[in-house]
Amino acid sequence: MAALQDVFKKTMPTQMGYDWSGMSYQQEKAAQGVSPTTIFSLSFLVVFLIMAAQYESWTLPFSVLLGVPIAVFGAFVALYFRKLDQRRLRQIGLVMLIGLSAKNAILIVEFAKMEYDKGATLLDASLTGARLPLATDSDDRVRLHPGLRAAVGGDRAPAASRGKCWDRW
């Protein structure tokens, strides 16, 4: 489509125009898309509302979702220092990162809430809630780090496929 636009600009008079139809129109419209900020903001709101219904509280979801912006900021900093742009697969990875950080925060809040309901002080319940999920979270770390190293910085087969696949996106 870009080649057609280029040829049209070079060969046709400026008074003439063109328009896309059918599948080309849909592809052009999808390329304009919705901004990632809008998508992530709406998904953040939906997750907050679901968690508010789950916890039957408006304040507990805030404590869970406070860790998500920190993880997203860390991902953007890493992308910036590696001089990588925002492509679709990196956005999918960002969504996965949001899910993992929210899952870890949910575990921490659940354990802290259970301890607080048992009668522990707020500080003791928070500290216990922060310590307990570390054992259950270790399986995620064991699976996540080798995959990240291979996909982002490796020099073997996964890196070769990454280069071919990510350059298309």
Coordinates of N, CA, C and O in Angstrom, one line a residue:
M1 N 0.8 -1.2 0.0 CA 0.0 0.0 0.0 C 0.9 1.3 0.0 O 0.5 2.2 -0.6
A2 N 2.0 1.2 0.7 CA 2.9 2.3 0.7 C 3.5 2.6 -0.6 O 3.7 3.7 -1.1
A3 N 3.8 1.5 -1.4 CA 4.3 1.6 -2.7 C 3.3 2.3 -3.6 O 3.7 3.1 -4.5
L4 N 2.0 1.9 -3.5 CA 1.0 2.5 -4.3 C 0.8 4.0 -4.0 O 0.7 4.8 -5.0
Q5 N 0.9 4.3 -2.8 CA 0.8 5.7 -2.4 C 2.0 6.5 -3.0 O 1.8 7.6 -3.5
D6 N 3.2 5.9 -2.9 CA 4.4 6.6 -3.4 C 4.3 6.8 -4.9 O 4.6 7.9 -5.4
V7 N 3.9 5.8 -5.7 CA 3.7 5.9 -7.1 C 2.7 6.9 -7.5 O 2.8 7.7 -8.4
F8 N 1.6 6.9 -6.7 CA 0.5 7.8 -7.0 C 1.0 9.3 -6.8 O 0.7 10.1 -7.7
K9 N 1.7 9.5 -5.8 CA 2.2 10.9 -5.5 C 3.2 11.4 -6.6 O 3.2 12.5 -7.0
K10 N 4.0 10.4 -7.1 CA 5.0 10.7 -8.2 C 4.4 10.9 -9.6 O 4.9 11.7 -10.4
T11 N 3.3 10.2 -9.9 CA 2.8 10.1 -11.3 C 1.5 10.9 -11.5 O 1.3 11.3 -12.6
M12 N 0.7 11.1 -10.5 CA -0.6 11.7 -10.7 C -0.6 13.2 -10.4 O 0.2 13.6 -9.5
P13 N -1.5 14.0 -11.0 CA -1.6 15.4 -10.7 C -2.1 15.6 -9.3 O -2.7 14.7 -8.7
T14 N -1.8 16.7 -8.7 CA -2.1 17.0 -7.3 C -3.7 17.2 -7.1 O -4.1 17.0 -6.0
Q15 N -4.4 17.4 -8.2 CA -5.8 17.6 -8.1 C -6.5 16.2 -7.9 O -7.7 16.2 -7.5
M16 N -5.9 15.2 -8.2 CA -6.5 13.8 -8.1 C -6.2 13.3 -6.7 O -5.3 13.6 -6.1
G17 N -7.2 12.5 -6.3 CA -7.0 11.8 -5.0 C -7.3 10.3 -5.2 O -7.6 9.8 -6.2
Y18 N -7.2 9.6 -4.1 CA -7.5 8.2 -4.0 C -8.1 7.8 -2.7 O -8.1 8.6 -1.8
D19 N -8.7 6.6 -2.7 CA -9.3 6.2 -1.5 C -9.2 4.7 -1.5 O -9.2 4.0 -2.5
W20 N -9.2 4.1 -0.3 CA -9.1 2.7 -0.1 C -10.5 2.1 0.1 O -11.4 2.8 0.6
S21 N -10.7 0.8 -0.3 CA -12.0 0.2 -0.1 C -11.7 -1.3 0.3 O -10.6 -1.8 0.1
G22 N -12.7 -1.9 0.9 CA -12.6 -3.3 1.2 C -11.5 -3.6 2.3 O -11.4 -2.9 3.3
M23 N -10.8 -4.6 2.0 CA -9.7 -5.1 3.0 C -8.6 -4.0 3.1 O -8.1 -3.8 4.2
S24 N -8.3 -3.3 2.1 CA -7.3 -2.2 2.2 C -7.8 -1.1 3.1 O -7.0 -0.6 3.9
Y25 N -9.0 -0.8 3.0 CA -9.6 0.3 3.9 C -9.5 -0.2 5.3 O -9.1 0.6 6.2
Q26 N -9.9 -1.4 5.6 CA -9.8 -2.0 6.9 C -8.4 -2.0 7.5 O -8.1 -1.6 8.6
Q27 N -7.4 -2.3 6.6 CA -6.0 -2.4 7.1 C -5.5 -1.0 7.4 O -4.8 -0.7 8.3
E28 N -5.9 0.0 6.5 CA -5.5 1.4 6.7 C -6.1 1.9 8.0 O -5.5 2.6 8.8
K29 N -7.4 1.6 8.2 CA -8.1 2.1 9.4 C -7.5 1.4 10.7 O -7.3 2.1 11.7
A30 N -7.1 0.2 10.6 CA -6.5 -0.5 11.8 C -5.1 0.0 12.1 O -4.7 0.0 13.2
A31 N -4.4 0.4 11.0 CA -3.1 1.0 11.2 C -3.1 2.3 12.0 O -2.2 2.6 12.8
Q32 N -4.2 3.0 11.9 CA -4.4 4.3 12.7 C -4.6 3.9 14.1 O -4.0 4.5 15.0
G33 N -5.4 2.9 14.4 CA -5.6 2.3 15.7 C -6.0 3.2 16.8 O -6.2 4.4 16.7
V34 N -6.1 2.6 18.0 CA -6.3 3.3 19.2 C -5.0 3.4 19.9 O -4.2 2.4 19.9
S35 N -4.8 4.5 20.6 CA -3.5 4.7 21.2 C -3.3 3.7 22.4 O -4.3 3.3 23.1
P36 N -2.1 3.2 22.6 CA -1.8 2.3 23.7 C -2.2 2.9 25.0 O -2.6 2.1 25.9
T37 N -2.0 4.2 25.2 CA -2.4 4.8 26.4 C -3.9 4.6 26.7 O -4.2 4.3 27.9
T38 N -4.7 4.7 25.7 CA -6.1 4.5 25.9 C -6.4 3.1 26.3 O -7.2 2.8 27.2
I39 N -5.8 2.2 25.6 CA -6.0 0.7 25.8 C -5.6 0.4 27.3 O -6.4 -0.3 28.0
F40 N -4.4 0.8 27.7 CA -3.9 0.4 29.0 C -4.7 1.1 30.1 O -5.0 0.6 31.1
S41 N -5.2 2.4 29.8 CA -6.0 3.1 30.8 C -7.3 2.4 31.0 O -7.8 2.2 32.2
L42 N -8.0 2.0 29.9 CA -9.3 1.3 30.1 C -9.1 -0.1 30.7 O -9.9 -0.5 31.5
S43 N -8.0 -0.8 30.4 CA -7.8 -2.1 31.0 C -7.5 -2.0 32.5 O -7.9 -2.8 33.3
F44 N -6.8 -0.9 32.9 CA -6.5 -0.6 34.3 C -7.8 -0.4 35.0 O -8.0 -0.9 36.1
L45 N -8.7 0.4 34.4 CA -10.0 0.7 35.0 C -10.8 -0.6 35.2 O -11.4 -0.8 36.3
V46 N -10.9 -1.4 34.2 CA -11.6 -2.7 34.2 C -11.1 -3.6 35.3 O -11.8 -4.2 36.1
V47 N -9.8 -3.7 35.4 CA -9.1 -4.6 36.4 C -9.5 -4.0 37.8 O -9.8 -4.8 38.7
F48 N -9.4 -2.7 38.0 CA -9.7 -2.1 39.3 C -11.1 -2.4 39.7 O -11.4 -2.8 40.8
L49 N -12.1 -2.3 38.7 CA -13.5 -2.6 39.1 C -13.7 -4.0 39.4 O -14.5 -4.3 40.3
I50 N -13.1 -4.9 38.7 CA -13.2 -6.3 39.0 C -12.7 -6.7 40.3 O -13.3 -7.4 41.1
M51 N -11.5 -6.1 40.6 CA -10.9 -6.3 42.0 C -11.7 -5.7 43.1 O -11.8 -6.3 44.2
A52 N -12.3 -4.6 42.8 CA -13.2 -3.9 43.8 C -14.4 -4.9 44.1 O -14.8 -5.0 45.3
A53 N -14.9 -5.5 43.1 CA -16.0 -6.4 43.3 C -15.5 -7.7 44.0 O -16.2 -8.2 44.9
Q54 N -14.3 -8.1 43.7 CA -13.8 -9.3 44.3 C -13.5 -9.1 45.8 O -13.8 -10.0 46.7
Y55 N -12.9 -8.0 46.2 CA -12.5 -7.7 47.6 C -13.7 -7.1 48.3 O -13.6 -6.9 49.5
E56 N -14.7 -6.7 47.6 CA -15.8 -5.9 48.2 C -15.3 -4.7 49.0 O -15.7 -4.4 50.1
S57 N -14.4 -4.0 48.4 CA -13.8 -2.9 49.0 C -13.3 -2.0 47.8 O -12.8 -2.5 46.8
W58 N -13.3 -0.7 48.1 CA -12.7 0.3 47.1 C -11.3 0.6 47.4 O -10.6 1.1 46.5
T59 N -10.8 0.3 48.6 CA -9.4 0.6 49.0 C -8.4 -0.5 48.7 O -7.2 -0.2 48.4
L60 N -8.8 -1.8 48.9 CA -7.8 -2.8 48.7 C -7.3 -2.9 47.2 O -6.1 -3.2 47.0
P61 N -8.1 -2.7 46.2 CA -7.5 -2.7 44.9 C -6.4 -1.7 44.6 O -5.5 -1.9 43.8
F62 N -6.5 -0.5 45.3 CA -5.4 0.5 45.2 C -4.1 -0.1 45.6 O -3.1 0.1 45.0
S63 N -4.1 -0.8 46.7 CA -2.9 -1.4 47.2 C -2.3 -2.5 46.3 O -1.1 -2.6 46.1
V64 N -3.2 -3.2 45.6 CA -2.7 -4.1 44.6 C -2.2 -3.5 43.4 O -1.1 -3.8 42.8
L65 N -2.9 -2.5 42.9 CA -2.5 -1.8 41.6 C -1.4 -0.8 41.7 O -1.0 -0.3 40.7
L66 N -1.0 -0.5 42.9 CA 0.1 0.5 43.1 C 1.5 -0.1 42.6 O 2.3 0.7 42.1
G67 N 1.6 -1.4 42.6 CA 2.8 -2.0 42.0 C 2.9 -2.1 40.5 O 4.0 -2.1 40.0
V68 N 1.8 -2.0 39.9 CA 1.8 -2.1 38.4 C 2.5 -0.9 37.7 O 3.3 -1.1 36.8
P69 N 2.2 0.3 38.1 CA 2.9 1.4 37.4 C 4.4 1.4 37.6 O 5.2 1.8 36.7
I70 N 4.9 0.9 38.8 CA 6.3 0.8 39.0 C 6.9 -0.3 38.0 O 8.0 0.0 37.4
A71 N 6.2 -1.4 37.8 CA 6.7 -2.4 36.9 C 6.7 -1.9 35.4 O 7.6 -2.1 34.7
V72 N 5.7 -1.1 35.1 CA 5.6 -0.6 33.7 C 6.7 0.5 33.5 O 7.3 0.5 32.5
F73 N 6.9 1.3 34.5 CA 8.0 2.3 34.4 C 9.3 1.6 34.3 O 10.1 2.1 33.4
G74 N 9.6 0.5 35.0 CA 10.8 -0.2 34.8 C 11.0 -0.8 33.4 O 12.1 -0.8 32.9
A75 N 9.9 -1.3 32.9 CA 9.9 -1.8 31.5 C 10.2 -0.7 30.5 O 11.0 -0.9 29.6
F76 N 9.6 0.5 30.7 CA 9.9 1.6 29.7 C 11.3 2.1 29.9 O 12.0 2.4 28.9
V77 N 11.9 2.1 31.1 CA 13.3 2.5 31.3 C 14.2 1.5 30.6 O 15.2 1.9 29.9
A78 N 13.9 0.2 30.8 CA 14.7 -0.8 30.1 C 14.7 -0.7 28.6 O 15.7 -0.8 27.9
L79 N 13.5 -0.5 28.0 CA 13.3 -0.3 26.6 C 14.1 1.0 26.1 O 14.7 1.0 25.1
Y80 N 14.1 2.0 26.9 CA 14.7 3.3 26.6 C 16.3 3.1 26.6 O 16.9 3.5 25.6
F81 N 16.8 2.4 27.6 CA 18.3 2.2 27.6 C 18.8 1.2 26.6 O 19.9 1.3 26.2
R82 N 17.9 0.3 26.2 CA 18.3 -0.6 25.1 C 18.0 0.0 23.7 O 18.3 -0.7 22.7
K83 N 17.4 1.2 23.7 CA 17.1 1.9 22.5 C 16.2 1.0 21.6 O 16.4 1.0 20.4
L84 N 15.2 0.4 22.2 CA 14.2 -0.3 21.5 C 12.9 0.5 21.4 O 12.5 1.2 22.4
D85 N 12.2 0.3 20.3 CA 10.9 1.0 20.2 C 9.8 0.2 20.6 O 9.9 -0.9 21.0
Q86 N 8.6 0.8 20.6 CA 7.4 0.1 21.0 C 6.8 -0.6 19.8 O 6.1 0.0 19.0
R87 N 7.0 -1.9 19.8 CA 6.3 -2.7 18.7 C 5.3 -3.6 19.4 O 5.2 -3.7 20.6
R88 N 4.6 -4.3 18.5 CA 3.4 -5.1 19.1 C 3.9 -6.2 20.1 O 3.2 -6.4 21.1
L89 N 4.9 -6.9 19.7 CA 5.3 -8.0 20.6 C 5.8 -7.4 22.0 O 5.7 -8.0 23.0
R90 N 6.4 -6.2 21.9 CA 6.9 -5.6 23.2 C 5.7 -5.2 24.0 O 5.7 -5.2 25.2
Q91 N 4.6 -4.7 23.3 CA 3.4 -4.3 24.0 C 2.7 -5.6 24.6 O 2.2 -5.5 25.7
I92 N 2.8 -6.7 23.9 CA 2.2 -7.9 24.5 C 3.0 -8.3 25.7 O 2.5 -8.7 26.7
G93 N 4.4 -8.2 25.6 CA 5.2 -8.4 26.8 C 4.9 -7.5 28.0 O 4.9 -7.9 29.1
L94 N 4.5 -6.3 27.6 CA 4.2 -5.3 28.7 C 2.9 -5.7 29.4 O 2.7 -5.6 30.6
V95 N 1.9 -6.2 28.6 CA 0.7 -6.7 29.2 C 0.9 -7.9 30.1 O 0.4 -8.1 31.2
M96 N 1.8 -8.8 29.6 CA 2.2 -10.0 30.5 C 2.9 -9.5 31.8 O 2.6 -10.0 32.8
L97 N 3.7 -8.5 31.7 CA 4.4 -7.9 32.9 C 3.4 -7.3 33.8 O 3.5 -7.5 35.0
I98 N 2.4 -6.6 33.3 CA 1.3 -6.1 34.1 C 0.6 -7.2 34.8 O 0.3 -7.1 36.0
G99 N 0.3 -8.3 34.1 CA -0.4 -9.4 34.7 C 0.4 -10.1 35.8 O -0.1 -10.4 36.9
L100 N 1.7 -10.3 35.6 CA 2.6 -10.9 36.6 C 2.8 -10.0 37.8 O 2.7 -10.5 39.0
S101 N 2.9 -8.7 37.6 CA 3.1 -7.8 38.8 C 1.8 -7.7 39.6 O 1.8 -7.7 40.8
A102 N 0.7 -7.7 38.9 CA -0.6 -7.7 39.6 C -0.9 -9.0 40.3 O -1.4 -9.0 41.4
K103 N -0.5 -10.1 39.7 CA -0.6 -11.4 40.4 C 0.2 -11.4 41.7 O -0.3 -11.9 42.8
N104 N 1.4 -11.0 41.6 CA 2.3 -10.9 42.8 C 1.7 -10.0 43.9 O 1.7 -10.3 45.1
A105 N 1.2 -8.9 43.5 CA 0.5 -7.9 44.4 C -0.7 -8.5 45.0 O -1.0 -8.3 46.2
I106 N -1.5 -9.3 44.2 CA -2.7 -9.9 44.8 C -2.3 -10.9 45.8 O -3.0 -11.0 46.9
L107 N -1.3 -11.7 45.6 CA -0.8 -12.7 46.6 C -0.4 -12.0 47.9 O -0.8 -12.4 49.0
I108 N 0.3 -10.9 47.8 CA 0.8 -10.2 49.0 C -0.4 -9.6 49.7 O -0.5 -9.8 51.0
V109 N -1.4 -9.0 49.0 CA -2.5 -8.4 49.7 C -3.4 -9.5 50.3 O -3.9 -9.3 51.5
E110 N -3.6 -10.6 49.6 CA -4.4 -11.7 50.2 C -3.7 -12.3 51.5 O -4.5 -12.5 52.5
F111 N -2.4 -12.5 51.5 CA -1.8 -13.0 52.7 C -1.8 -12.0 53.8 O -2.1 -12.3 55.0
A112 N -1.6 -10.7 53.5 CA -1.7 -9.7 54.5 C -3.1 -9.6 55.1 O -3.3 -9.4 56.3
K113 N -4.1 -9.6 54.2 CA -5.5 -9.5 54.7 C -5.9 -10.7 55.6 O -6.6 -10.6 56.6
M114 N -5.4 -11.9 55.2 CA -5.7 -13.1 56.1 C -5.0 -12.9 57.4 O -5.7 -13.2 58.5
E115 N -3.8 -12.4 57.5 CA -3.1 -12.2 58.8 C -3.8 -11.1 59.6 O -4.0 -11.3 60.8
Y116 N -4.3 -10.1 58.9 CA -4.9 -9.0 59.6 C -6.3 -9.5 60.2 O -6.7 -9.1 61.3
D117 N -7.0 -10.3 59.4 CA -8.3 -10.9 59.9 C -8.1 -11.8 61.1 O -9.0 -12.0 61.9
K118 N -6.9 -12.4 61.2 CA -6.6 -13.3 62.3 C -6.3 -12.5 63.6 O -6.2 -13.1 64.6
G119 N -6.0 -11.2 63.4 CA -5.8 -10.4 64.6 C -4.4 -9.8 64.7 O -4.1 -9.1 65.7
A120 N -3.6 -9.9 63.7 CA -2.3 -9.3 63.7 C -2.4 -7.8 63.5 O -3.4 -7.3 62.9
T121 N -1.4 -7.1 63.9 CA -1.4 -5.6 63.7 C -1.2 -5.4 62.2 O -0.8 -6.3 61.5
L122 N -1.5 -4.2 61.8 CA -1.4 -3.8 60.4 C 0.1 -4.0 59.9 O 0.3 -4.5 58.8
L123 N 1.0 -3.6 60.7 CA 2.4 -3.7 60.3 C 2.9 -5.1 60.2 O 3.5 -5.6 59.2
D124 N 2.5 -5.9 61.2 CA 2.9 -7.4 61.2 C 2.2 -8.1 60.0 O 2.8 -9.0 59.4
A125 N 1.0 -7.8 59.8 CA 0.2 -8.4 58.7 C 0.9 -8.1 57.3 O 1.0 -8.9 56.4
S126 N 1.3 -6.8 57.2 CA 1.9 -6.4 55.9 C 3.2 -7.0 55.7 O 3.6 -7.5 54.6
L127 N 4.0 -7.1 56.8 CA 5.3 -7.8 56.7 C 5.2 -9.3 56.4 O 5.9 -9.8 55.5
T128 N 4.3 -9.9 57.0 CA 4.0 -11.3 56.7 C 3.5 -11.5 55.3 O 3.9 -12.5 54.6
G129 N 2.6 -10.7 54.9 CA 2.1 -10.7 53.5 C 3.2 -10.5 52.5 O 3.1 -11.1 51.4
A130 N 4.2 -9.7 52.8 CA 5.3 -9.5 51.9 C 6.3 -10.7 51.8 O 6.9 -10.9 50.8
R131 N 6.4 -11.4 52.9 CA 7.3 -12.5 53.0 C 6.8 -13.8 52.4 O 7.5 -14.5 51.7
L132 N 5.5 -14.2 52.7 CA 5.0 -15.5 52.3 C 4.9 -15.7 50.8 O 5.2 -16.8 50.3
P133 N 4.5 -14.7 49.9 CA 4.4 -15.0 48.5 C 5.7 -15.3 47.8 O 5.8 -15.7 46.7
L134 N 6.8 -15.0 48.5 CA 8.1 -15.2 47.8 C 8.4 -16.6 47.5 O 8.9 -16.9 46.4
A135 N 7.9 -17.5 48.3 CA 8.1 -19.0 48.0 C 7.2 -19.4 46.8 O 7.7 -20.1 46.0
T136 N 6.0 -18.9 46.8 CA 5.1 -19.3 45.7 C 5.5 -18.6 44.4 O 5.2 -19.0 43.3
D137 N 6.2 -17.5 44.5 CA 6.5 -16.7 43.3 C 7.8 -17.2 42.7 O 8.1 -16.9 41.5
S138 N 8.6 -18.0 43.4 CA 9.9 -18.4 42.8 C 9.7 -19.3 41.6 O 10.6 -19.2 40.7
D139 N 8.6 -20.0 41.4 CA 8.4 -20.8 40.2 C 8.3 -19.9 39.0 O 8.7 -20.2 37.9
D140 N 7.6 -18.7 39.2 CA 7.5 -17.8 38.1 C 8.9 -17.2 37.7 O 9.2 -17.1 36.5
R141 N 9.7 -17.0 38.6 CA 11.1 -16.4 38.3 C 11.9 -17.5 37.6 O 12.7 -17.1 36.7
V142 N 11.8 -18.7 38.0 CA 12.6 -19.8 37.4 C 12.2 -19.9 35.9 O 13.0 -20.1 35.0
R143 N 10.9 -19.8 35.6 CA 10.5 -19.9 34.2 C 10.7 -18.6 33.4 O 10.9 -18.6 32.2
L144 N 10.6 -17.4 34.0 CA 10.6 -16.2 33.3 C 12.0 -15.8 32.9 O 12.2 -15.4 31.7
H145 N 13.0 -15.8 33.7 CA 14.3 -15.3 33.4 C 15.0 -16.0 32.2 O 15.5 -15.2 31.4
P146 N 15.0 -17.3 32.1 CA 15.7 -17.8 30.9 C 14.9 -17.4 29.6 O 15.6 -17.2 28.6
G147 N 13.6 -17.4 29.7 CA 12.9 -17.0 28.5 C 13.2 -15.5 28.1 O 13.3 -15.2 26.9
L148 N 13.3 -14.6 29.1 CA 13.6 -13.2 28.8 C 15.0 -13.1 28.3 O 15.2 -12.3 27.3
R149 N 15.9 -13.8 28.9 CA 17.3 -13.7 28.4 C 17.4 -14.1 27.0 O 18.1 -13.5 26.1
A150 N 16.7 -15.2 26.6 CA 16.8 -15.7 25.3 C 16.1 -14.8 24.3 O 16.6 -14.6 23.2
A151 N 15.0 -14.3 24.7 CA 14.2 -13.4 23.7 C 14.8 -12.0 23.6 O 14.8 -11.5 22.5
V152 N 15.3 -11.5 24.6 CA 15.8 -10.1 24.5 C 17.3 -10.0 24.2 O 17.6 -9.2 23.3
G153 N 18.1 -10.7 24.8 CA 19.5 -10.5 24.6 C 20.3 -11.6 24.1 O 21.6 -11.5 24.0
G154 N 19.7 -12.7 23.8 CA 20.5 -13.9 23.4 C 21.1 -13.8 22.1 O 20.8 -12.9 21.3
D155 N 22.0 -14.7 21.8 CA 22.7 -14.7 20.5 C 22.6 -16.1 19.8 O 23.3 -16.4 18.9
R156 N 21.6 -16.9 20.3 CA 21.4 -18.2 19.7 C 20.1 -18.2 18.9 O 19.6 -17.2 18.4
A157 N 19.5 -19.4 18.8 CA 18.3 -19.6 17.9 C 17.1 -18.6 18.3 O 16.5 -18.0 17.4
P158 N 16.8 -18.5 19.6 CA 15.7 -17.6 19.9 C 16.0 -16.2 19.5 O 15.1 -15.5 19.0
A159 N 17.2 -15.7 19.6 CA 17.5 -14.4 19.2 C 17.4 -14.2 17.7 O 17.0 -13.2 17.2
A160 N 17.8 -15.2 17.0 CA 17.7 -15.2 15.5 C 16.2 -15.1 15.1 O 15.9 -14.3 14.2
S161 N 15.4 -15.9 15.7 CA 14.0 -15.8 15.4 C 13.4 -14.5 15.9 O 12.5 -13.9 15.2
R162 N 13.9 -14.0 17.0 CA 13.4 -12.7 17.5 C 13.7 -11.6 16.4 O 12.9 -10.8 16.1
G163 N 14.9 -11.6 15.9 CA 15.2 -10.6 14.9 C 14.4 -10.7 13.7 O 13.9 -9.7 13.2
K164 N 14.1 -11.9 13.2 CA 13.3 -12.0 12.0 C 11.8 -11.7 12.3 O 11.2 -11.0 11.5
C165 N 11.3 -12.1 13.4 CA 9.9 -11.9 13.8 C 9.7 -10.5 14.2 O 8.7 -9.8 13.7
W166 N 10.5 -9.9 15.1 CA 10.2 -8.6 15.6 C 10.5 -7.5 14.5 O 9.9 -6.4 14.6
D167 N 11.3 -7.7 13.6 CA 11.5 -6.7 12.6 C 10.3 -6.6 11.7 O 10.1 -5.5 11.1
R168 N 9.5 -7.6 11.5 CA 8.3 -7.5 10.7 C 7.3 -6.7 11.5 O 6.4 -6.1 10.9
W169 N 7.2 -6.8 12.8 CA 6.2 -6.1 13.5 C 6.5 -4.6 13.7 O 5.9 -3.8 14.0

